[in-house]
Coordinates of C-alpha atoms in Angstrom, one line a residue:
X1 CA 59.6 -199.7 -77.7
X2 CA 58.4 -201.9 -74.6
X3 CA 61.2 -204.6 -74.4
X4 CA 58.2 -206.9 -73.0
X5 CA 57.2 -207.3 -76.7
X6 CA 60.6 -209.6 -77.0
X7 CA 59.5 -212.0 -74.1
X8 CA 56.9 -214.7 -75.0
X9 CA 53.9 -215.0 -74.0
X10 CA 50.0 -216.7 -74.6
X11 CA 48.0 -216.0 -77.6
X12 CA 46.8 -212.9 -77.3
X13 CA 43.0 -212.9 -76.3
X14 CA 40.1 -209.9 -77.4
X15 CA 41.3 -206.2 -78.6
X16 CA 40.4 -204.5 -76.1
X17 CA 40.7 -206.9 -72.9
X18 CA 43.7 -208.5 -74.3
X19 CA 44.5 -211.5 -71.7
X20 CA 43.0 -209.8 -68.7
X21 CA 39.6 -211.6 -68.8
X22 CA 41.5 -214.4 -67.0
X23 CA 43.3 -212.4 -65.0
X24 CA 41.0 -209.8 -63.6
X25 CA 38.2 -210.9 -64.2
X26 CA 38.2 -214.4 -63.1
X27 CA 36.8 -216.4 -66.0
X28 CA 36.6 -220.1 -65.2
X29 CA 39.8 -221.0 -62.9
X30 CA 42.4 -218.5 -63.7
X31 CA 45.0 -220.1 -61.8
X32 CA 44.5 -223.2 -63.8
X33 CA 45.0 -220.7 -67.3
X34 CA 48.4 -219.6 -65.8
X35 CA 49.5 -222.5 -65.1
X36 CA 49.2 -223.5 -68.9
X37 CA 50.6 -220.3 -69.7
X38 CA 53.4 -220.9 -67.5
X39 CA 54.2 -223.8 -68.8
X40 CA 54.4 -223.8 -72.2
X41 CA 56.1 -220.1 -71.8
X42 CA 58.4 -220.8 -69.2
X43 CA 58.0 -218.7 -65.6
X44 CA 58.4 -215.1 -67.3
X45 CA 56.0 -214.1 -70.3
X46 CA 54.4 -211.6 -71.5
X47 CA 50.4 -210.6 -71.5
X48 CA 48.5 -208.4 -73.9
X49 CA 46.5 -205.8 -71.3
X50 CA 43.5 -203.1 -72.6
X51 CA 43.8 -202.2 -75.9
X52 CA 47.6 -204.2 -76.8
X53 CA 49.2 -202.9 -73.8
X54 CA 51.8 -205.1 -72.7
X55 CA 52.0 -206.5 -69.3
X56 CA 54.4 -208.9 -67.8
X57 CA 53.8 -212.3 -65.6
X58 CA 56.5 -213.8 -63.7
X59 CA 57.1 -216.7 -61.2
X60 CA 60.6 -216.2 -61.2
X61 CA 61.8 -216.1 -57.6
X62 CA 64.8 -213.8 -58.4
X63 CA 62.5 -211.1 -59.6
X64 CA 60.1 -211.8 -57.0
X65 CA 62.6 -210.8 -54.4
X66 CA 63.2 -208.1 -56.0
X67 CA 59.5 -206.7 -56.7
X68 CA 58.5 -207.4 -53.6
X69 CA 61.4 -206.2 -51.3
X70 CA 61.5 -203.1 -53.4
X71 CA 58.0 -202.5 -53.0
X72 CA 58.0 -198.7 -52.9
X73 CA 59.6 -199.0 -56.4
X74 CA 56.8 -201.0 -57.2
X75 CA 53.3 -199.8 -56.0
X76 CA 49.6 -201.2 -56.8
X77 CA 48.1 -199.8 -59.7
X78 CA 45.6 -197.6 -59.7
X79 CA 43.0 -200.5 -61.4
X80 CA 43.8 -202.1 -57.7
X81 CA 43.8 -199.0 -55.5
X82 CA 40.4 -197.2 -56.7
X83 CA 37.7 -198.7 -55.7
X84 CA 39.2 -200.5 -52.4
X85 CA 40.4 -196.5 -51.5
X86 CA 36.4 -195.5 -51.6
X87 CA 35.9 -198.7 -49.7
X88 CA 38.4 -198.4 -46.6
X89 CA 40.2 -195.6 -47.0
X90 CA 43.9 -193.9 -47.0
X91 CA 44.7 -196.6 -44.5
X92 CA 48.0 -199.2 -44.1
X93 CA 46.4 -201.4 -47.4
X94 CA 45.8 -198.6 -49.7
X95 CA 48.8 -196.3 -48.2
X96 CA 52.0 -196.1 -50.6
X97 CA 55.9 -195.2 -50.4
X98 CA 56.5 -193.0 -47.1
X99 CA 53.0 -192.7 -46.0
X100 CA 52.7 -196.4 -45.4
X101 CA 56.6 -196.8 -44.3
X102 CA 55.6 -194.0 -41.1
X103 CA 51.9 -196.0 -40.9
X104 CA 53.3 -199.4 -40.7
X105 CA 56.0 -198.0 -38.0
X106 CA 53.4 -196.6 -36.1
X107 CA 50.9 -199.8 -36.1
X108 CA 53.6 -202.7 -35.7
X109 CA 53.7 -203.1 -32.2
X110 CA 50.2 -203.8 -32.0
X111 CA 50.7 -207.2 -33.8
X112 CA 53.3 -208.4 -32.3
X113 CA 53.7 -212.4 -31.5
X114 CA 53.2 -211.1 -27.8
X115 CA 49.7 -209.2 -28.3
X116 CA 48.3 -211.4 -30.7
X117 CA 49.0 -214.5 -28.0
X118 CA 46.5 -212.6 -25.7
X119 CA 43.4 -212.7 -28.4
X120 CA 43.8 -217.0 -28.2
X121 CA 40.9 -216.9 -25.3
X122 CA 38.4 -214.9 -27.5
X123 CA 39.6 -217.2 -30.6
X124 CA 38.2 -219.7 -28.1
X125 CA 35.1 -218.1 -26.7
X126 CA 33.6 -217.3 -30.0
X127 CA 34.8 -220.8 -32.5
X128 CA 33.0 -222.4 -29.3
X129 CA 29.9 -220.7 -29.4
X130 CA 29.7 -221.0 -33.2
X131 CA 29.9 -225.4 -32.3
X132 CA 27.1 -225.0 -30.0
X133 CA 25.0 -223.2 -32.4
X134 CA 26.1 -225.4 -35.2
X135 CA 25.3 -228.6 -32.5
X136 CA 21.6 -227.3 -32.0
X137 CA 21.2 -226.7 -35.8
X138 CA 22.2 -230.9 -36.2
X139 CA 19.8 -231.7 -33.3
X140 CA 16.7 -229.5 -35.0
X141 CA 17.8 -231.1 -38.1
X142 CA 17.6 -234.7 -36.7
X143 CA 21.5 -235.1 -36.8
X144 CA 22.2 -233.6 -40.4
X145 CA 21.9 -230.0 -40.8
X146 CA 22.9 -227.8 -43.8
X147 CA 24.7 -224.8 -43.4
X148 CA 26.2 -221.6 -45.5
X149 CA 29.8 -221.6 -44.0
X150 CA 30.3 -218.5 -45.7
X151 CA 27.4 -216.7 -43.7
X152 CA 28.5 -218.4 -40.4
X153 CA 32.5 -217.7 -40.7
X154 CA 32.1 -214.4 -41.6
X155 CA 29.8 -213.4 -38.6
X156 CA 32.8 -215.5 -36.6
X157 CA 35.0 -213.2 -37.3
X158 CA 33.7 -210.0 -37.6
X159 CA 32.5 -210.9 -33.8
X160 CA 36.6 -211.8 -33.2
X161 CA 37.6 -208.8 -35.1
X162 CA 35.2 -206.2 -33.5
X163 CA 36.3 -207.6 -29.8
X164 CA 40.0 -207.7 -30.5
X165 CA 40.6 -204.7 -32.9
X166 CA 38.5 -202.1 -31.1
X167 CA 37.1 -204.0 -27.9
X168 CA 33.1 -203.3 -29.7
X169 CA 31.1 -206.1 -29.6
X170 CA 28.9 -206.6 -32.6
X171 CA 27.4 -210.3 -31.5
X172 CA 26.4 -211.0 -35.3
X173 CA 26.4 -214.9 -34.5
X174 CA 23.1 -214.4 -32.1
X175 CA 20.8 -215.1 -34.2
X176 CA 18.1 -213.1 -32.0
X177 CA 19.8 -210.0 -33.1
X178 CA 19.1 -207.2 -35.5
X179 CA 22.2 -207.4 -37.4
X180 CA 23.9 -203.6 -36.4
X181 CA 25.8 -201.1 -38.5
X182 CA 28.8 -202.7 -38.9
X183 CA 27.6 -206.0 -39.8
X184 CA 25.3 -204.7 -42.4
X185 CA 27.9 -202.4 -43.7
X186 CA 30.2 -205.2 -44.2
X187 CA 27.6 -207.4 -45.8
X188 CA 27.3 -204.3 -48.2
X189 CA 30.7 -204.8 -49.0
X190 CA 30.6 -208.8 -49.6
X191 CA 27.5 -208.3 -51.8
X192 CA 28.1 -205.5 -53.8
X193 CA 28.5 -206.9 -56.9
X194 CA 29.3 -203.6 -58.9
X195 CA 32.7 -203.6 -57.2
X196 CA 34.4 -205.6 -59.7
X197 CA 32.7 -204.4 -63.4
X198 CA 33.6 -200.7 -62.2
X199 CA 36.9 -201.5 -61.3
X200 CA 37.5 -202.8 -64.7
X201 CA 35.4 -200.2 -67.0
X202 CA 36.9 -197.3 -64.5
X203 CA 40.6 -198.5 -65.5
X204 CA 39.7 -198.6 -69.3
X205 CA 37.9 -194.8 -68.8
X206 CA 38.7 -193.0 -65.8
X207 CA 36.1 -190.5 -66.5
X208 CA 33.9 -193.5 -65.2
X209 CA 35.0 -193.1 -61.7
X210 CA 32.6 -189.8 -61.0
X211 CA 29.9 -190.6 -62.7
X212 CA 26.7 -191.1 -59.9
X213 CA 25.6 -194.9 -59.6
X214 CA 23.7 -196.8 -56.8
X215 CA 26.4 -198.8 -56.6
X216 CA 29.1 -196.5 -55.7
X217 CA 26.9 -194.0 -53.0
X218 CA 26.0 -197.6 -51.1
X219 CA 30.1 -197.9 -51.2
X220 CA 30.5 -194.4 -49.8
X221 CA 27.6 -195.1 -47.5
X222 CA 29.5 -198.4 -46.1
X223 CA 32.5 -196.4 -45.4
X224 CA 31.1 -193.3 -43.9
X225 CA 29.7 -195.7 -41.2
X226 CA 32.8 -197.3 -40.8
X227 CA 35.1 -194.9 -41.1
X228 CA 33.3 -191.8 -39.2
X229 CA 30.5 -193.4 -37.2
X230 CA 32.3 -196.3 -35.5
X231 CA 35.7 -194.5 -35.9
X232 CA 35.1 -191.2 -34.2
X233 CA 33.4 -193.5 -31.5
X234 CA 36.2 -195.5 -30.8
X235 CA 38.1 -192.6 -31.1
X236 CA 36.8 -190.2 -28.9
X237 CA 36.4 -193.1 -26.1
X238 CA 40.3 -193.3 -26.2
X239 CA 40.9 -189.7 -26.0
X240 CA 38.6 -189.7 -23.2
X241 CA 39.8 -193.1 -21.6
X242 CA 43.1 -193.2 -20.1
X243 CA 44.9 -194.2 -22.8
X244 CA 48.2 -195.8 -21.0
X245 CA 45.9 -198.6 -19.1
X246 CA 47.7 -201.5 -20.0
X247 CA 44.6 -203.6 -19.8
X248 CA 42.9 -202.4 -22.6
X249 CA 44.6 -204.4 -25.2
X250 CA 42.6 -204.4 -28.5
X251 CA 44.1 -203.6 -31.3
X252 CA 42.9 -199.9 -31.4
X253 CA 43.8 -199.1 -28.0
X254 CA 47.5 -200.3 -28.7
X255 CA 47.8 -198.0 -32.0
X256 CA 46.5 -195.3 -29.8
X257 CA 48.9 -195.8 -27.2
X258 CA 51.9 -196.6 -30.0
X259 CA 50.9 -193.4 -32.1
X260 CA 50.9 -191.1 -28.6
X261 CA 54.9 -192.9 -27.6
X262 CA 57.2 -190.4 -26.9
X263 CA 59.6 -192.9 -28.9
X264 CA 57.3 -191.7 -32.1
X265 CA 58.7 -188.6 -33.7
X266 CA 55.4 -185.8 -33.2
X267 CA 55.9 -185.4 -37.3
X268 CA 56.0 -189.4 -37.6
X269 CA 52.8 -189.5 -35.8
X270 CA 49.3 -190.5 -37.4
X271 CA 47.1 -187.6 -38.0
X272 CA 43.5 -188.3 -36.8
X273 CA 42.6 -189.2 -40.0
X274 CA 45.1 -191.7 -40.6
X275 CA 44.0 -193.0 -37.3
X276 CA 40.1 -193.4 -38.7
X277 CA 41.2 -194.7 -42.2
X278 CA 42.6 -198.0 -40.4
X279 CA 39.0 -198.9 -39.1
X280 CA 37.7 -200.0 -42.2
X281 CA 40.7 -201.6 -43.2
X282 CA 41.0 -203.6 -40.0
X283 CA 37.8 -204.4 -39.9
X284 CA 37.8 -205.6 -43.3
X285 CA 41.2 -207.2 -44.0
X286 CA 40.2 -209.1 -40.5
X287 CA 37.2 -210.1 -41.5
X288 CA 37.3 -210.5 -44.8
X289 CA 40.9 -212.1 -45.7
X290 CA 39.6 -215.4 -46.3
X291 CA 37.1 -218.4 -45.1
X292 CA 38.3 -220.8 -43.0
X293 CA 38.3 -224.3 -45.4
X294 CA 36.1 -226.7 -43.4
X295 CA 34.7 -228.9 -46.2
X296 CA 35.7 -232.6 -46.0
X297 CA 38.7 -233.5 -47.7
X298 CA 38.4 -237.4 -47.0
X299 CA 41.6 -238.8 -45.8
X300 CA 42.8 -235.2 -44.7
X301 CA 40.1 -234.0 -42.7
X302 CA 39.9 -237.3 -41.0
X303 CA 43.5 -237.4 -40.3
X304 CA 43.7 -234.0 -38.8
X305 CA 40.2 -234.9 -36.7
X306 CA 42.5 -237.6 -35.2
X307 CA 45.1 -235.6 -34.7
X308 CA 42.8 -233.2 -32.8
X309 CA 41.0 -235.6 -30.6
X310 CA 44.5 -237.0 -29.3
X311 CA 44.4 -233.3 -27.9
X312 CA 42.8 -234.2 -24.1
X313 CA 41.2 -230.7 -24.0
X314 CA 38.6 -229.0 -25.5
X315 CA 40.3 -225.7 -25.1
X316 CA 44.1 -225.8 -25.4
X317 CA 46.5 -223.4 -25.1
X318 CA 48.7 -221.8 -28.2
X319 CA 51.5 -224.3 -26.8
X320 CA 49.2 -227.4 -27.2
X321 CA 48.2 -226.3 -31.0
X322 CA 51.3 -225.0 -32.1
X323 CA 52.4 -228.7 -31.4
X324 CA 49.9 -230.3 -33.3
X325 CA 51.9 -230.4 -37.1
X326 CA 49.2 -232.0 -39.6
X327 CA 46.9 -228.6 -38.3
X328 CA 50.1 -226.4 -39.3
X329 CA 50.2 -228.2 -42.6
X330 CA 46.7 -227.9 -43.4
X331 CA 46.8 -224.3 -42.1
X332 CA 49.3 -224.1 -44.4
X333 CA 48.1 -225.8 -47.5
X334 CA 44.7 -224.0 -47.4
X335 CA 46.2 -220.7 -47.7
X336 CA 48.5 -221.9 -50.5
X337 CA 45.7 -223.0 -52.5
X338 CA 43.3 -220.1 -51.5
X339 CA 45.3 -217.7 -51.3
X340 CA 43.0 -214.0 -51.0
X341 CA 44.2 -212.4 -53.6
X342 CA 45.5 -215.0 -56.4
X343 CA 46.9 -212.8 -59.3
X344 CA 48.5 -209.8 -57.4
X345 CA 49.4 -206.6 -59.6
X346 CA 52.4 -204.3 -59.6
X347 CA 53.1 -201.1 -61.2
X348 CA 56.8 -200.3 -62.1
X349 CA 56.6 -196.7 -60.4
X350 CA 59.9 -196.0 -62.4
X351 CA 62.6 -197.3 -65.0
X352 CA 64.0 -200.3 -63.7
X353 CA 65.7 -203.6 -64.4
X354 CA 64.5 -207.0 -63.1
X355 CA 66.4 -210.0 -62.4
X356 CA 65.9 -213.3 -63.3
X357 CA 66.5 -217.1 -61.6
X358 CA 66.0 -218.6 -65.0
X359 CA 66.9 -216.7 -68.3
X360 CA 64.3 -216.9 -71.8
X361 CA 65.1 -216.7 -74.8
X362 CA 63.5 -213.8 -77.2
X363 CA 61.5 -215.0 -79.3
X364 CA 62.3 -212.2 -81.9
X365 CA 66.3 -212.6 -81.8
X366 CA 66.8 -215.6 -80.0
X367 CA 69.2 -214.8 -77.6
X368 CA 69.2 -215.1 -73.5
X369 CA 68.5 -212.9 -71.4
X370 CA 68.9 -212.6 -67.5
X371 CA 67.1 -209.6 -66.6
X372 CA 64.5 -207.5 -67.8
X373 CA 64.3 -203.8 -68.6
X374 CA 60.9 -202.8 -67.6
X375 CA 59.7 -199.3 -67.9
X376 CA 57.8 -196.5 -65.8
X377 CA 53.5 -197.3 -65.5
X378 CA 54.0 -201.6 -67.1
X379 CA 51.9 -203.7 -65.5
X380 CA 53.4 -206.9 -63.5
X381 CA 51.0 -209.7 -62.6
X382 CA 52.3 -212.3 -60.2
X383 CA 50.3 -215.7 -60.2
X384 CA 50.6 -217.0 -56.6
X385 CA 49.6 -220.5 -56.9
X386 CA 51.6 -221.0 -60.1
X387 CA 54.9 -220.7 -58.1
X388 CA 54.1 -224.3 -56.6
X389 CA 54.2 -225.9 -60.3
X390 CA 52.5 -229.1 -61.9
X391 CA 50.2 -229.8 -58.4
X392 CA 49.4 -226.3 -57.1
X393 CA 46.0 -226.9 -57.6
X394 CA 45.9 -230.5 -55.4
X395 CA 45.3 -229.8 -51.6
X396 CA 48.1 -232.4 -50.4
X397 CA 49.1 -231.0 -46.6
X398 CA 51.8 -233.6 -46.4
X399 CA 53.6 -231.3 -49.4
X400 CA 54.8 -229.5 -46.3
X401 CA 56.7 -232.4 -44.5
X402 CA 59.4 -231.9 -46.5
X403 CA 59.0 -228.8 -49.2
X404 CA 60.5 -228.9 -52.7
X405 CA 63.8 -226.8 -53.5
X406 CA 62.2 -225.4 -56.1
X407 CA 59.8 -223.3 -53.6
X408 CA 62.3 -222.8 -51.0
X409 CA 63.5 -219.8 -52.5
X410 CA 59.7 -217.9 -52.1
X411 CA 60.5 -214.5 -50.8
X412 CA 57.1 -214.8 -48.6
X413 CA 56.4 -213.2 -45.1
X414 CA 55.3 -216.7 -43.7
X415 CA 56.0 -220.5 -45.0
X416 CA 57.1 -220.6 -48.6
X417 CA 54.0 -218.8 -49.9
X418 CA 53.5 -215.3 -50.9
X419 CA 49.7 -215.4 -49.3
X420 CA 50.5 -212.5 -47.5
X421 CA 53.1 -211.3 -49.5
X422 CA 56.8 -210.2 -48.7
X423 CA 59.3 -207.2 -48.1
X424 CA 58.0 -204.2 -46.4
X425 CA 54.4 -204.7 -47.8
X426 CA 53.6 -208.0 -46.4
X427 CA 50.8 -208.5 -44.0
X428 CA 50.6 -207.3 -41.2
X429 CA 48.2 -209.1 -39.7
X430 CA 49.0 -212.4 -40.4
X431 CA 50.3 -214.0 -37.1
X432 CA 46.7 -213.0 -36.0
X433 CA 45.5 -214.4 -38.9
X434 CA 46.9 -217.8 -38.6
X435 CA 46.3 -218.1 -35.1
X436 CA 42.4 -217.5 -35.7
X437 CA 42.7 -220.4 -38.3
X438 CA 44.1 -222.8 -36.3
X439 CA 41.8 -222.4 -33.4
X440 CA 38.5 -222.2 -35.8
X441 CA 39.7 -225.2 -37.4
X442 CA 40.7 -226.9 -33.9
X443 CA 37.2 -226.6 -32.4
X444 CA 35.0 -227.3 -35.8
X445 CA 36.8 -230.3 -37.2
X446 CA 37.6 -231.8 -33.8
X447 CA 32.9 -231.6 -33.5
X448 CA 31.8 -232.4 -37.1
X449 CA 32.1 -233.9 -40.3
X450 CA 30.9 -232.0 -43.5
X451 CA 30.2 -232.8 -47.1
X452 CA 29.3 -230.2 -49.6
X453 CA 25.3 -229.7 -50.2
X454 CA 26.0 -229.1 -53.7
X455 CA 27.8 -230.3 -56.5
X456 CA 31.9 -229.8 -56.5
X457 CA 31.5 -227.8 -59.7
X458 CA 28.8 -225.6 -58.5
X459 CA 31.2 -224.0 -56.2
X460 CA 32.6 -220.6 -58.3
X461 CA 35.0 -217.9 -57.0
X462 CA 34.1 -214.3 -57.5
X463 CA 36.3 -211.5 -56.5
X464 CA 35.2 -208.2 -54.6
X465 CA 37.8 -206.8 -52.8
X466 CA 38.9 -209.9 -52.2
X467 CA 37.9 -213.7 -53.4
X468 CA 34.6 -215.4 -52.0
X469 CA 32.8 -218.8 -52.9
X470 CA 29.3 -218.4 -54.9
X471 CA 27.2 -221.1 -56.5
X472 CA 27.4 -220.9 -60.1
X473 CA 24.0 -221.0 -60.4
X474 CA 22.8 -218.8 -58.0
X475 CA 25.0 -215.5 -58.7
X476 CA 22.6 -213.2 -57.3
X477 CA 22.8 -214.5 -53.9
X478 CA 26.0 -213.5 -53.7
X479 CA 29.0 -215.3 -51.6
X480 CA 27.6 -218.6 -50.2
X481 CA 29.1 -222.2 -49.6
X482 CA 26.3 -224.8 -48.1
X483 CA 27.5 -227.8 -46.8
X484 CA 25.9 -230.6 -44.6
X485 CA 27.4 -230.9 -40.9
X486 CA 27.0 -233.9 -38.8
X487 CA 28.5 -234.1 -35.4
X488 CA 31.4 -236.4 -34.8
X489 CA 30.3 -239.6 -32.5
X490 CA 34.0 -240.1 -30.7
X491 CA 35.3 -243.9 -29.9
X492 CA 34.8 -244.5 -26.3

């Protein structure tokens, strides 16, 4: 018997979904529903899954640590791996136990601190030419102009990501273009709605996972071209380019150049196909991760506008906004309350014990216990924004001043959060990641003020592969966030 039926846990929700309609599939605000749970259960309980399977949810930090920094111990699920595998591949994401130990050797000098420091100028370039289209939109608009952020951020950084992963230039915020292959194959991605309801019916009935739909072949069709069309491109201009040019410093270029090192065992190198798989993922993960929070928060976004108009330059260098603090707080903050992926899933890939910070008592024989005997194929769901307690949901950058003991203890790659994870799994990509935050935000807070264009509670998150803001009564459309920009008038 599972010893997860002794722990205590919410009432149990419909036969066959159990509790997972607020975990997976984002009814109402599920972060919100966990926080309840959480605290009337304490920060370990137990969750009915599909058909009474038990599953277990923790915000314990002592069993985070250990989850997390025992990752190959404790892979993604198959309900999480899928669908994203058909989407992007076999690459550093998907990629489990030794596979993604020898990918993740291979691929971590191209994100160092020092590489990503050389992408700040085309952080610039592009967040600039984004506030001069945004500008022209406010003067056709006689000053007030509305605007789908969602539309306009994601063509941002796909532009970023094209230019410093693979040195391809898409130019998606041109207006004047036809939108090319890779921007319409990640549009595919964003809009396909089917990627969530088959993730869930394909984990209740595998069988479900070859069966022919339109939904799936435009899948496969969005990562043949990203995968094989743009990949054997790229690829076959760096086996024909001189692949020790120091110059060519995109992403791609420096995992070609890592993965040919002679301080790379030849059996510890990426295959070809390895090589391709981490197109999509780039690409997406890059693009994708998460939309830069722009929306006016009142007092906050006016004190970080002041903050950033103290700044005497339009274009200042990562020294000048790593010095800036209330940006770094609501870098911070933002990710904290949006984090990409808010319920994260684990697998125990074996028999194991988990430790706990905080001991619970059994409900069935009362007594404490300080660890947790988990068995091979349970489901672990960690809520990410319940680890900050009673105010997670309040966007407060000052939290960050001076952070609360109970959080220090967060085994998280960056700042007391776990939105990109910890341990050997954590994101890889997140210095670049931050930095492209702080200069987006730099350049179009520092320009405009905003205000939503609809109402607060119109503004609903769906999850594809990752989360993405939709109006809640225009589903269809699929991810969108209009607001109404109006450009700053500075004091003289």
């Amino acid at each position: 018997m599972s010893f997860l039926r002794l722990i205590p846990g919410p009432k149990e929700g419909s036969f066959i979904f159990g509790n997972l309609r607020e975990v997976l599939l984002m009814k109402g605000n599920p972060s919100v529903e966990h926080e309840q749970w959480l605290q009337h259960c304490g920060p370990t309980l137990s969750l009915k899954g599909f058909f009474g399977m038990r599953l277990l949810m923790t915000i314990d930090t002592k069993a985070l640590t250990h989850i997390l920094f025992n990752a190959y111990d404790y892979p993604k699920p198959p309900i999480t791996r899928t669908l994203p595998t058909e989407v992007i591949g076999q690459g550093i994401i998907i990629a489990e136990g030794n596979e993604h130990r020898r990918q993740r050797k291979v691929m971590s000098p191209a994100f160092s601190h020092s590489h990503i420091l050389q992408f700040h100028d085309i952080f610039l370039e592009k967040a600039t030419q984004l506030r001069q289209i945004w500008t022209s939109e406010c003067v056709k608009s006689s000053g007030k102009a509305q605007i789908d952020t969602v539309s306009y951020l994601s063509r941002l950084t796909l532009d970023i990501m094209a230019l410093t992963g693979f040195n391809f230039k898409t130019d998606s915020l041109n207006a004047e273009n036809t939108p090319n292959k890779v921007h319409r194959a990640i549009c595919e991605l964003r809009t396909a709605k089917e990627i969530q309801t088959m993730r869930i019916f394909s984990a209740i009935c595998p069988i479900l996972r070859w069966i022919p739909n339109e939904g799936r072949a435009r899948i496969q069709a969005t990562h043949e071209t990203l995968a094989h069309d743009l990949g054997r491109q790229l690829l076959a201009e760096a086996k024909t380019g001189d692949t020790n040019e120091s110059s060519v410093n995109d992403l791609f270029s420096l995992l070609a150049r890592a993965n040919g090192s002679p301080d790379v065992p030849i059996d510890q190198r990426m295959s070809e196909a390895d090589v391709l798989s981490q197109i999509p993922a780039l690409l997406l993960a890059g693009h994708e991760t998460r939309h830069v929070e722009i929306v006016d928060y009142s007092q906050h976004t006016k004190k970080l506008r002041e903050e950033l108009l103290a700044t005497s330059t339009d274009t200042p260098t990562v020294d000048e906004m790593n010095a800036l603090p209330y940006l770094d707080w609501v870098i911070r903050e933002t990710l904290r309350v949006n984090p990409p992926v808010p319920p994260l899933a684990r697998v125990a890939g074996k028999d194991n014990v988990i430790p706990l910070r905080q001991p619970f008592k059994s409900d069935t024989r009362g007594r404490l216990h300080d660890s947790i005997p988990i068995m091979k194929g349970e489901l672990i769901i960690i809520s990410i924004m319940s680890l900050w307690g009673d105010d997670a949901a309040e966007f407060r950058p000052e939290r960050w001043e001076k952070i609360p003991e109970t959080v220090d203890t967060i085994p998280g790659a960056w700042s007391n959060t776990l939105s990109f994870l910890g341990g050997p799994r954590s994101c890889i990509g997140y210095r670049f990641s931050i930095a492209q935050m702080k200069v987006i935000l730099f350049v179009l807070i520092r320009e405009f003020e905003s205000e939503l264009a609809v109402p607060c509670e119109e503004i609903i998150s769906k999850s594809t592969v990752v989360q993405w803001p939709t109006l809640k009564s225009d589903p269809a459309h699929g991810p969108q966030m209009p607001i109404f920009v109006t450009v700053h008038h500075k004091e003289e």
